[in-house]
Structure formats: C-alpha cells, structure tokens
PDB file of C-alpha atoms and ligand atoms in Angstrom:
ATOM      1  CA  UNK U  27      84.353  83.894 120.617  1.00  0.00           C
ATOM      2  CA  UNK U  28      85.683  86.457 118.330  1.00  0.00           C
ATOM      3  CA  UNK U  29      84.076  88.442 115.805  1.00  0.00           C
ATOM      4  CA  UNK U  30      86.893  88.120 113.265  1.00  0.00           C
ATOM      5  CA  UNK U  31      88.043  84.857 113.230  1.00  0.00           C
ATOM      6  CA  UNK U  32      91.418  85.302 111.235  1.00  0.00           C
ATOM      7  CA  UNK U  33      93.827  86.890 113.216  1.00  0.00           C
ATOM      8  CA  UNK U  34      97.010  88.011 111.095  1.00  0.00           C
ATOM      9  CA  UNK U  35     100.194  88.851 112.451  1.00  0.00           C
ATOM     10  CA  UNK U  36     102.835  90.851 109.734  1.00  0.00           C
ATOM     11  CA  UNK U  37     105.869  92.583 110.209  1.00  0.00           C
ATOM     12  CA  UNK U  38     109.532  92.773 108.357  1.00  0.00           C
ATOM     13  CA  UNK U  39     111.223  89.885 109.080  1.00  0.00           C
ATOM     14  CA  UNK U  40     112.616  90.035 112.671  1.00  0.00           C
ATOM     15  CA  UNK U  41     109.881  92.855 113.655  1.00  0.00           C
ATOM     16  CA  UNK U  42     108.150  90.053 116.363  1.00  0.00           C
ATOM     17  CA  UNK U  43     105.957  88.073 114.768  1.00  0.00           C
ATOM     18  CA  UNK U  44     106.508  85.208 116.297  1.00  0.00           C
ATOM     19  CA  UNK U  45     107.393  86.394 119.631  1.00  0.00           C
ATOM     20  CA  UNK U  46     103.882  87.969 119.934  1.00  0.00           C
ATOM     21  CA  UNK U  47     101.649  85.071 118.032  1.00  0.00           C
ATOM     22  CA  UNK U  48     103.336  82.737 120.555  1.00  0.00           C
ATOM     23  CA  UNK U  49     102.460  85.301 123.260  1.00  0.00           C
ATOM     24  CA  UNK U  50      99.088  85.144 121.992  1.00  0.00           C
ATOM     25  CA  UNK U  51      98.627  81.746 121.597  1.00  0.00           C
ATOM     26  CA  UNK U  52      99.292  80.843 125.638  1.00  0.00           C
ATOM     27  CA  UNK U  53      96.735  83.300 126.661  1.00  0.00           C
ATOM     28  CA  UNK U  54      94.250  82.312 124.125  1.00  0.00           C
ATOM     29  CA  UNK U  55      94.578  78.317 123.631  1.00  0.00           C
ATOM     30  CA  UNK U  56      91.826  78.418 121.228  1.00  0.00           C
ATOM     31  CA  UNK U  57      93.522  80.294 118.940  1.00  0.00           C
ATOM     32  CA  UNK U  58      95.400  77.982 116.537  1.00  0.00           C
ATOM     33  CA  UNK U  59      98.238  78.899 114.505  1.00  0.00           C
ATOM     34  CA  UNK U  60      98.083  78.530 110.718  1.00  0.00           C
ATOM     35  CA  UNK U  61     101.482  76.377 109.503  1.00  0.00           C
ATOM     36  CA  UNK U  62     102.546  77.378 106.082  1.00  0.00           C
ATOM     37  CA  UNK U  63     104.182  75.750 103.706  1.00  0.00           C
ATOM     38  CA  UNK U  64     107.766  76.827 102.266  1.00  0.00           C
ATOM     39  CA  UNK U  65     110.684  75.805 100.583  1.00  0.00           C
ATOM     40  CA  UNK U  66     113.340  77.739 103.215  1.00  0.00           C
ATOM     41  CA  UNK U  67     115.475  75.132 104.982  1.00  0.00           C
ATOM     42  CA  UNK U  68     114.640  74.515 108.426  1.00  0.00           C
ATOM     43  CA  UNK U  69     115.946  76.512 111.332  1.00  0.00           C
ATOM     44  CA  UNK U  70     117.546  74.790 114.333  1.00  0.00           C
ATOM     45  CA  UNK U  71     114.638  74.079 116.616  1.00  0.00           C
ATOM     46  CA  UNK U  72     111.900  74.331 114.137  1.00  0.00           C
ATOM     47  CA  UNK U  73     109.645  71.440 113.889  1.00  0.00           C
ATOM     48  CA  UNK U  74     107.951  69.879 110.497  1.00  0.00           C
ATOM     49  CA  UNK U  75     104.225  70.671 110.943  1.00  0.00           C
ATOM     50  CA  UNK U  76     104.047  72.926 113.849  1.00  0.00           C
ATOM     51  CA  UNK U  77     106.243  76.349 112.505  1.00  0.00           C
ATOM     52  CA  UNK U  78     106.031  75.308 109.008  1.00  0.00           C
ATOM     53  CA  UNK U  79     105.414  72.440 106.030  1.00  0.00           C
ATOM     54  CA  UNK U  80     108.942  72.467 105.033  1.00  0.00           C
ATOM     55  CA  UNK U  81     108.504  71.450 101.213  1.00  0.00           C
ATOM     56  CA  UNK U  82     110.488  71.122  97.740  1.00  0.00           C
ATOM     57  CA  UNK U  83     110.087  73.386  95.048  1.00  0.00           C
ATOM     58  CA  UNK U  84     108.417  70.885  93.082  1.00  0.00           C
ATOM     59  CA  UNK U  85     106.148  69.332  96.284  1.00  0.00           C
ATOM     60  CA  UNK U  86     105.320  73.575  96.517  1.00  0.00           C
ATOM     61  CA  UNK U  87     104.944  74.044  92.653  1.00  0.00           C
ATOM     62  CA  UNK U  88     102.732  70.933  92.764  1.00  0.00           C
ATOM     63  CA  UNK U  89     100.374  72.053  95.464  1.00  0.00           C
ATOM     64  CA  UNK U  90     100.633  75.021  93.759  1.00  0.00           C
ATOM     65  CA  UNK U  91      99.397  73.786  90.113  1.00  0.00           C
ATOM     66  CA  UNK U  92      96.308  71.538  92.619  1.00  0.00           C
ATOM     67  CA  UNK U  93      95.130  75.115  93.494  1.00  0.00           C
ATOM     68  CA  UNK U  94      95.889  73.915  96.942  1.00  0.00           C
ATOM     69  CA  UNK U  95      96.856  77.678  98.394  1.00  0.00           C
ATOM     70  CA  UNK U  96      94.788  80.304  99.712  1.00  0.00           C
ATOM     71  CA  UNK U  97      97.458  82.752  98.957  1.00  0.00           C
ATOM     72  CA  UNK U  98     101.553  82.153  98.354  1.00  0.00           C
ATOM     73  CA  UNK U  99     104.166  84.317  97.428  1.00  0.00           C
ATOM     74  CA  UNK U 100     108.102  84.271  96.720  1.00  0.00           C
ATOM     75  CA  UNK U 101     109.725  85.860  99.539  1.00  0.00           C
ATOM     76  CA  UNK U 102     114.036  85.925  99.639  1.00  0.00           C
ATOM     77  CA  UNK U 103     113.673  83.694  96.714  1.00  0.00           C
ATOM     78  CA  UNK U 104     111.835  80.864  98.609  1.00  0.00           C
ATOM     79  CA  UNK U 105     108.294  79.922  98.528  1.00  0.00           C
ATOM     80  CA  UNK U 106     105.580  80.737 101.438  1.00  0.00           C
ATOM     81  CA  UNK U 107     101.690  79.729 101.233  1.00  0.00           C
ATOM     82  CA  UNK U 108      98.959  79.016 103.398  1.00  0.00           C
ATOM     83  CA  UNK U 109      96.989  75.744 102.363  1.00  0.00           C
ATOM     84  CA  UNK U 110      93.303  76.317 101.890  1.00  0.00           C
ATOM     85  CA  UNK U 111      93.063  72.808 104.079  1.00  0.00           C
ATOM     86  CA  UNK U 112      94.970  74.601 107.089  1.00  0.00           C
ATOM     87  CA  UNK U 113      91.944  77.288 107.224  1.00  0.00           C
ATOM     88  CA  UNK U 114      89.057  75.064 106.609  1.00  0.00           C
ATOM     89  CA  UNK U 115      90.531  72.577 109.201  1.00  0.00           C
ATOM     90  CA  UNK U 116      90.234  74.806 111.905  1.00  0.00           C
ATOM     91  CA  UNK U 117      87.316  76.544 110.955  1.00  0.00           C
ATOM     92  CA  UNK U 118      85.061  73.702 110.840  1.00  0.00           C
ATOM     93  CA  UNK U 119      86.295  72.838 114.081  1.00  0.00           C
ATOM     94  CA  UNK U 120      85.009  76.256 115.606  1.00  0.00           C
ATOM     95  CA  UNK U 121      88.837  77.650 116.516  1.00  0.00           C
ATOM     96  CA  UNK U 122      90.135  80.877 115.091  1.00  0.00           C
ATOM     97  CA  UNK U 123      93.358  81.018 113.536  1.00  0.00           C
ATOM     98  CA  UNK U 124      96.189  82.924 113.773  1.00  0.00           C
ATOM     99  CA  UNK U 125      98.581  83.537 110.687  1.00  0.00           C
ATOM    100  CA  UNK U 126     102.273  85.004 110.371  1.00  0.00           C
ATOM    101  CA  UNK U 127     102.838  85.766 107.127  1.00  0.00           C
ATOM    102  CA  UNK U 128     104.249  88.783 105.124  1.00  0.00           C
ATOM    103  CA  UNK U 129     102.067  92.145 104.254  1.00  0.00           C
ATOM    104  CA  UNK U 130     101.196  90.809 100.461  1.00  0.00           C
ATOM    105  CA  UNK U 131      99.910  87.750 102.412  1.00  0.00           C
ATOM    106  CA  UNK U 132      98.330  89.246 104.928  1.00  0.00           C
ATOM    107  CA  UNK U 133      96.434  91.470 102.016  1.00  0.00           C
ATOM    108  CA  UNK U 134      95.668  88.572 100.250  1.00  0.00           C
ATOM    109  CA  UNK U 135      93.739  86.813 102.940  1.00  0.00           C
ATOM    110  CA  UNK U 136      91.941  90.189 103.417  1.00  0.00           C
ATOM    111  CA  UNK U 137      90.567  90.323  99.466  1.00  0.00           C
ATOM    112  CA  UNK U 138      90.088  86.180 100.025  1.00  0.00           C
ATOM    113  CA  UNK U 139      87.872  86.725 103.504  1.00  0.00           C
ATOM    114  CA  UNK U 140      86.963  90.522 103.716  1.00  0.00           C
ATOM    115  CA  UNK U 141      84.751  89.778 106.458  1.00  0.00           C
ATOM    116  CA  UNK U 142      86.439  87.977 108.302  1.00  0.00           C
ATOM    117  CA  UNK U 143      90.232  88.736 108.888  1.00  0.00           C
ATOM    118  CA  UNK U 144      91.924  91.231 111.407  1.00  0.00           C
ATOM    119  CA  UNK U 145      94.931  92.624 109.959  1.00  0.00           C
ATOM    120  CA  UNK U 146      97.950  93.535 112.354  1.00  0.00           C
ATOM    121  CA  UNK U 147     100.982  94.872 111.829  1.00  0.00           C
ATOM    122  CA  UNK U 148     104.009  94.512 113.884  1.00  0.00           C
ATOM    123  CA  UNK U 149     106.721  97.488 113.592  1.00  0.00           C
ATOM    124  CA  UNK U 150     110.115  97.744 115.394  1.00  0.00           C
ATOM    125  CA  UNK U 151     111.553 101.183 116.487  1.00  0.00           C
ATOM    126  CA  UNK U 152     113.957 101.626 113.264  1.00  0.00           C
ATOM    127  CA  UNK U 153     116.458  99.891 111.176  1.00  0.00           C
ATOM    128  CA  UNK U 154     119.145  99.854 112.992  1.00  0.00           C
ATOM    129  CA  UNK U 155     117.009  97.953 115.966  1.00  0.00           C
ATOM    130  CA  UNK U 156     115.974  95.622 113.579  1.00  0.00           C
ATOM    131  CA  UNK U 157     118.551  94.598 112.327  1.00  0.00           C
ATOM    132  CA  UNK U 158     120.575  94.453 115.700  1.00  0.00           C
ATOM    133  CA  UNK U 159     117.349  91.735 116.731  1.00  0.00           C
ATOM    134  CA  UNK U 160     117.864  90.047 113.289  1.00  0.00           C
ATOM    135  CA  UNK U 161     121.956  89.608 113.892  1.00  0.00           C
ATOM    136  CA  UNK U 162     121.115  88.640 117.559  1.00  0.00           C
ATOM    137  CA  UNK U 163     118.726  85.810 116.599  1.00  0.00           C
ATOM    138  CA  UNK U 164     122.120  84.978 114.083  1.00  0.00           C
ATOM    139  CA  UNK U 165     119.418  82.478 111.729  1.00  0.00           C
ATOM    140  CA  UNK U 166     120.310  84.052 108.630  1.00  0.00           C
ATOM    141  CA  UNK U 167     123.655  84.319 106.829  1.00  0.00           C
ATOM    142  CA  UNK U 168     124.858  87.764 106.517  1.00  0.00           C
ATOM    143  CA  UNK U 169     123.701  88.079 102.943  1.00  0.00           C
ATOM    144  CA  UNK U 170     120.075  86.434 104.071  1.00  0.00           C
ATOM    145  CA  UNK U 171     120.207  89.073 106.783  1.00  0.00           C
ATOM    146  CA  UNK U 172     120.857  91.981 104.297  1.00  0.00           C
ATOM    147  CA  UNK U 173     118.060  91.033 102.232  1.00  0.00           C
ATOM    148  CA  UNK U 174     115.672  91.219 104.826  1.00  0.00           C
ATOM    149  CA  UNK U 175     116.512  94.596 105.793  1.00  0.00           C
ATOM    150  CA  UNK U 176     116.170  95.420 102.102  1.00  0.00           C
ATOM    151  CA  UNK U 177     113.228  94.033 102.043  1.00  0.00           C
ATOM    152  CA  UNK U 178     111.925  95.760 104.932  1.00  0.00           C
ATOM    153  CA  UNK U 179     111.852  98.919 104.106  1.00  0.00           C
ATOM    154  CA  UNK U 180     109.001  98.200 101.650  1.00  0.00           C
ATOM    155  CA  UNK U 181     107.156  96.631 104.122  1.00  0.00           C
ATOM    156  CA  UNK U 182     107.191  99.237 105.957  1.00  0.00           C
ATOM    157  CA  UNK U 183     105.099 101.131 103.495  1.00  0.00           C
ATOM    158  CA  UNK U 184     102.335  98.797 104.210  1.00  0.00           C
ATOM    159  CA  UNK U 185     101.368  99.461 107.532  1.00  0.00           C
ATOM    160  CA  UNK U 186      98.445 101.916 106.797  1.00  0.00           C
ATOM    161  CA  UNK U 187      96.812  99.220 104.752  1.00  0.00           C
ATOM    162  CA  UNK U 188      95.998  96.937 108.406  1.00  0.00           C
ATOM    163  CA  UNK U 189      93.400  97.358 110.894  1.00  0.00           C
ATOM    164  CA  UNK U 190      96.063  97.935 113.774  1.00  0.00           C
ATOM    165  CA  UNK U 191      99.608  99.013 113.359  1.00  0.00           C
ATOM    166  CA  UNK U 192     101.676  97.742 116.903  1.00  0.00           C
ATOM    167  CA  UNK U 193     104.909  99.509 117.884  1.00  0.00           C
ATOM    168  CA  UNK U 194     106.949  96.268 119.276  1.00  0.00           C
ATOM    169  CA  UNK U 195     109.733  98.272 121.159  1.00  0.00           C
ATOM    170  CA  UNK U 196     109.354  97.089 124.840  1.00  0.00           C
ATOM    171  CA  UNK U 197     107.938  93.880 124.632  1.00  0.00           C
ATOM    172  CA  UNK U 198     105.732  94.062 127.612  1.00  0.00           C
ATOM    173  CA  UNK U 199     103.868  96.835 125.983  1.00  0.00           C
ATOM    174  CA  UNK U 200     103.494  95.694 122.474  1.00  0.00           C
ATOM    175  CA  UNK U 201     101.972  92.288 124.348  1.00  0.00           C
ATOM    176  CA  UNK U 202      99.369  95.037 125.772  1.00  0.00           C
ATOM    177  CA  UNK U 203      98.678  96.861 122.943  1.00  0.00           C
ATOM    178  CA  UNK U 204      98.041  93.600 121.329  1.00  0.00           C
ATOM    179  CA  UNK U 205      96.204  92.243 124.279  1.00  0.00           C
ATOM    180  CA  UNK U 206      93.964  95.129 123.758  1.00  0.00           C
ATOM    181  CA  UNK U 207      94.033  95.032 120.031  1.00  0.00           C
ATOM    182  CA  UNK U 208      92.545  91.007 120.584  1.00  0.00           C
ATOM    183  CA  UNK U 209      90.205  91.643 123.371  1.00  0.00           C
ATOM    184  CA  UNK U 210      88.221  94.717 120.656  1.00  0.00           C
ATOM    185  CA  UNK U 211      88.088  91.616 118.724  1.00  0.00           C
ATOM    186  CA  UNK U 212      85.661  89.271 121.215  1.00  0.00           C
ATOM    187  CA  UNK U 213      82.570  89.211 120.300  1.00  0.00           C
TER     188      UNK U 213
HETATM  189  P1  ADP H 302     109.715  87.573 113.312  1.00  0.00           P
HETATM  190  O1  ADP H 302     108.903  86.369 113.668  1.00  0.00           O
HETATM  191  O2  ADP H 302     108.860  88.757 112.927  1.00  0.00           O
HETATM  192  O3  ADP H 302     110.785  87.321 112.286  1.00  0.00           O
HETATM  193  P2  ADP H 302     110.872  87.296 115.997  1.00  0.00           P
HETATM  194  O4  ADP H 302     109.685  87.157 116.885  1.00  0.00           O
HETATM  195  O5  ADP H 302     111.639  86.058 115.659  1.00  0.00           O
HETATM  196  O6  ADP H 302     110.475  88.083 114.626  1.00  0.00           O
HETATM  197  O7  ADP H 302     111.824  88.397 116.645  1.00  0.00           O
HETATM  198  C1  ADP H 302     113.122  88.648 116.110  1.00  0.00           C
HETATM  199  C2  ADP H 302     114.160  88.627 117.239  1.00  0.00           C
HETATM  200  O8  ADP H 302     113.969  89.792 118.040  1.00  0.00           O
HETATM  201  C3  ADP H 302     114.022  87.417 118.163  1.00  0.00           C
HETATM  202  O9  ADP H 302     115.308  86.986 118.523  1.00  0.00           O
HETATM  203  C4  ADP H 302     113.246  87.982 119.349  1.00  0.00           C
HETATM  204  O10 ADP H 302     113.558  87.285 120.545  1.00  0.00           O
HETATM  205  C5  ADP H 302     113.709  89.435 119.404  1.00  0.00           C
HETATM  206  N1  ADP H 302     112.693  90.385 119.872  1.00  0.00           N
HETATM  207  C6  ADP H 302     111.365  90.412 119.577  1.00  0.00           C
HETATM  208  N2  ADP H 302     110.759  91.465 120.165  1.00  0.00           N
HETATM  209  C7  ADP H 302     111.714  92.139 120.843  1.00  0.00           C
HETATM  210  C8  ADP H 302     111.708  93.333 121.655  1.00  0.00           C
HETATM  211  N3  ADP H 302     110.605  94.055 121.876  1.00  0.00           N
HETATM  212  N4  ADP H 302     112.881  93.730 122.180  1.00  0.00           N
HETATM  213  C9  ADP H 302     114.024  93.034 121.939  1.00  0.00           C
HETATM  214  N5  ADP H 302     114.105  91.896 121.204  1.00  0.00           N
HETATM  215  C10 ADP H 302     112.962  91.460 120.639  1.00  0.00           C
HETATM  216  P1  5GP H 303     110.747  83.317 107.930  1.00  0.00           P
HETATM  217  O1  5GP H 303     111.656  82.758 106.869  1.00  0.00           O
HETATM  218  O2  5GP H 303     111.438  84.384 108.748  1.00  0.00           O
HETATM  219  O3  5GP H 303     110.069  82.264 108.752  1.00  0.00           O
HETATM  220  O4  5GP H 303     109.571  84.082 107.170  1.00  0.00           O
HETATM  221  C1  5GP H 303     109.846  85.017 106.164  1.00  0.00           C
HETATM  222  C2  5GP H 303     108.594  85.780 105.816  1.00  0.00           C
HETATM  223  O5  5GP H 303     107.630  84.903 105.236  1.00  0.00           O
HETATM  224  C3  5GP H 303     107.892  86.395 107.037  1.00  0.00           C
HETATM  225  O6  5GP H 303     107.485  87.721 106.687  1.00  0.00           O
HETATM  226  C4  5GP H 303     106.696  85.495 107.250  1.00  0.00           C
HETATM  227  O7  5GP H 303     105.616  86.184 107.861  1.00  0.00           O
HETATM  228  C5  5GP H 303     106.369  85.163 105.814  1.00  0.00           C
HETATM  229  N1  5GP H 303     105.478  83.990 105.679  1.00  0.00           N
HETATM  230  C6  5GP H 303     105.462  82.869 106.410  1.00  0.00           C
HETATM  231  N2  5GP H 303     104.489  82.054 106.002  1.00  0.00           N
HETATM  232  C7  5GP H 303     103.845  82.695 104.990  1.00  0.00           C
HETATM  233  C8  5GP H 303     102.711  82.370 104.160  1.00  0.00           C
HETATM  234  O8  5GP H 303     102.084  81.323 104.270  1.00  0.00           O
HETATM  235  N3  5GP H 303     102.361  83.280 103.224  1.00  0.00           N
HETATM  236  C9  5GP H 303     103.020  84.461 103.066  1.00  0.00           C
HETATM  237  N4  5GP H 303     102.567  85.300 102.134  1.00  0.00           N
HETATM  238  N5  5GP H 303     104.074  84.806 103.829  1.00  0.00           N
HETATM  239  C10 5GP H 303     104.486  83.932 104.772  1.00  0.00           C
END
C-alpha cells in the first residue's frame, strides 16, 4: 500500500511525535508502530510492549553484544534501539511500520534501508513553545526537562537531512500536512 514502507517520525523531545504517530496510526490501522527498547523508567500510563521494551542496562547491553539492534543510541544518558526482530516481524507480515525515534536514529535506518524509509521531521514553533509543551506534559524532572531543551537545539540542525520537515504549531494542520505528507507516500 505504500511505496516506502518505513515511516519515521523525529522531532526534539516534546516536538509531537507521538501525538501525530498516534494520529496516524487511527487513520491508517495497517500501519504498525515499531516499540523500542530502552533503559528510561516507565512513564505513568506507558505500557511494557506497546510504547516501549522497558529494559536493564545489562538486558540492553546484552541485546546489544547479540547484534540484536538495527540501530541504538544513548540519548539523556539512557539507552534507545529498535530490534531488528520488531522490523522483520512486521514486514513479513505485509504491514508498514511506523518509528519514533531521535534524528541519529532516524538517519540510521535511512543508511540501513535507503530504499525504503520516509524520513519526517516534526518541528515546534520555538523554544520557548517547546518547552512550555514539555513542562505541561510535567514527565520529566526539571533537570530531565533542561536537558532536552539542550538537546534540542542540535536537533534542530537536522531537519534538512529528512524527506519532509512538518511545522507542528496548530495541531489540526500539522495532522494535514502529515496527512498529505502519507498519502504522496501510497503507492
Ligand atoms: P514527543 O512524542 O515528540 O515527545 P508529544 O507528542 O508527547 O511529543 O508532545 C509533547 C506535549 O505537547 C504533549 O503533552 C502534547 O499533548 C503536546 N502537544 C503536541 N502537539 C501540540 C500542539 N500542536 N499544540 C499544543 N500542544 C501540543
Ligand atoms: P522519550 O524518553 O521521550 O520517550 O524519548 C526520547 C527520545 O528517544 C525521543 O527523541 C525518541 O524519538 C527517541 N527514541 C525512542 N526510541 C528510539 C529508538 O529506538 N532509537 C533511537 N535512536 N531513538 C529512539
């Protein structure tokens, strides 16, 4: 059904990521969401195998050593991957998948599957509105929370290296833009 069958989603943390790939994901049911692995603790309402593989650092730096990840990297000192099982899983079974990872990730699984993957990246209107999204959500510690912002500002510098950069500052437009963005992608 579509051309590129890996559909990634990257932003700065708090930039919408998951707002839109759940957006996605009720329009387009046979789109199935990649669930990473990390070593983060979990966030009130997050399930164990549905938002992510919540792991030890040595279960990670085991799966890690098995050559078990497609790509990983350490982001805000914790560990994020996406199992090689999670793609081939869903391949095989015909689906495409959609994955919410971070812009070294999201280059990663470009180099890995050049053909194949549609990179999209999710930017809010400035700072300041990030991080007023990030303190509203209130799931990080105010230290967590400064890191991210830190941290964003060099993801920002990625955006010209995706296929589609999305503004996400009124939400019903960024689902359109990405609407559009997804329906380019059918084959
Ligand atoms: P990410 O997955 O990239 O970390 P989220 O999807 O969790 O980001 O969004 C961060 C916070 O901002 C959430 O609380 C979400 O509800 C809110 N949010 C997302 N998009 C918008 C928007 N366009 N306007 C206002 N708030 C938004
Ligand atoms: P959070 O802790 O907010 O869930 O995620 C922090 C960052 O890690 C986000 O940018 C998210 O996209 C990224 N991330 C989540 N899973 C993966 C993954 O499997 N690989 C990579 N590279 N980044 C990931």
């Amino acid at each position: 059904m579509f051309k590129k069958k890996l559909i990634v989603l990257s932003s700065p943390s708090g930039g919408g990521k998951s707002t839109l790939a759940n957006h996605l994901m009720t329009l387009y049911p046979e789109i199935r969401f990649s669930v990473s692995c990390t070593t983060r603790k979990i966030r009130e309402g997050e399930v164990h195998g549905k938002d992510y593989f919540f792991l030890s650092k040595e279960e990670f730096e085991e799966k890690i050593a098995n050559g078990e990840f497609a790509e990983y990297e350490q982001i805000f000192g914790n560990y994020y991957g996406t199992l090689k099982s999670e793609i081939k899983k869903h391949i095989n079974s015909g689906n495409s998948i959609l994955f919410d990872v971070d812009v070294k990730g999201a280059v990663s699984l470009r180099r890995n599957f050049p053909e194949d993957t549609l990179l999209i990246f999710i930017y809010p209107p400035s700072l300041d509105e990030l991080q007023r999204r990030l303190e509203k959500r209130r799931t990080e510690s105010e230290e967590e929370l400064n890191t991210r912002l830190e941290r964003a500002k060099e993801e920002l510098t990625y955006k010209d290296k995706f296929d589609y950069a999305i503004l996400n500052d009124d939400l019903k437009i960024a689902f359109d833009d990405l609407e559009k963005v997804i329906k380019s992608n059918l084959s």
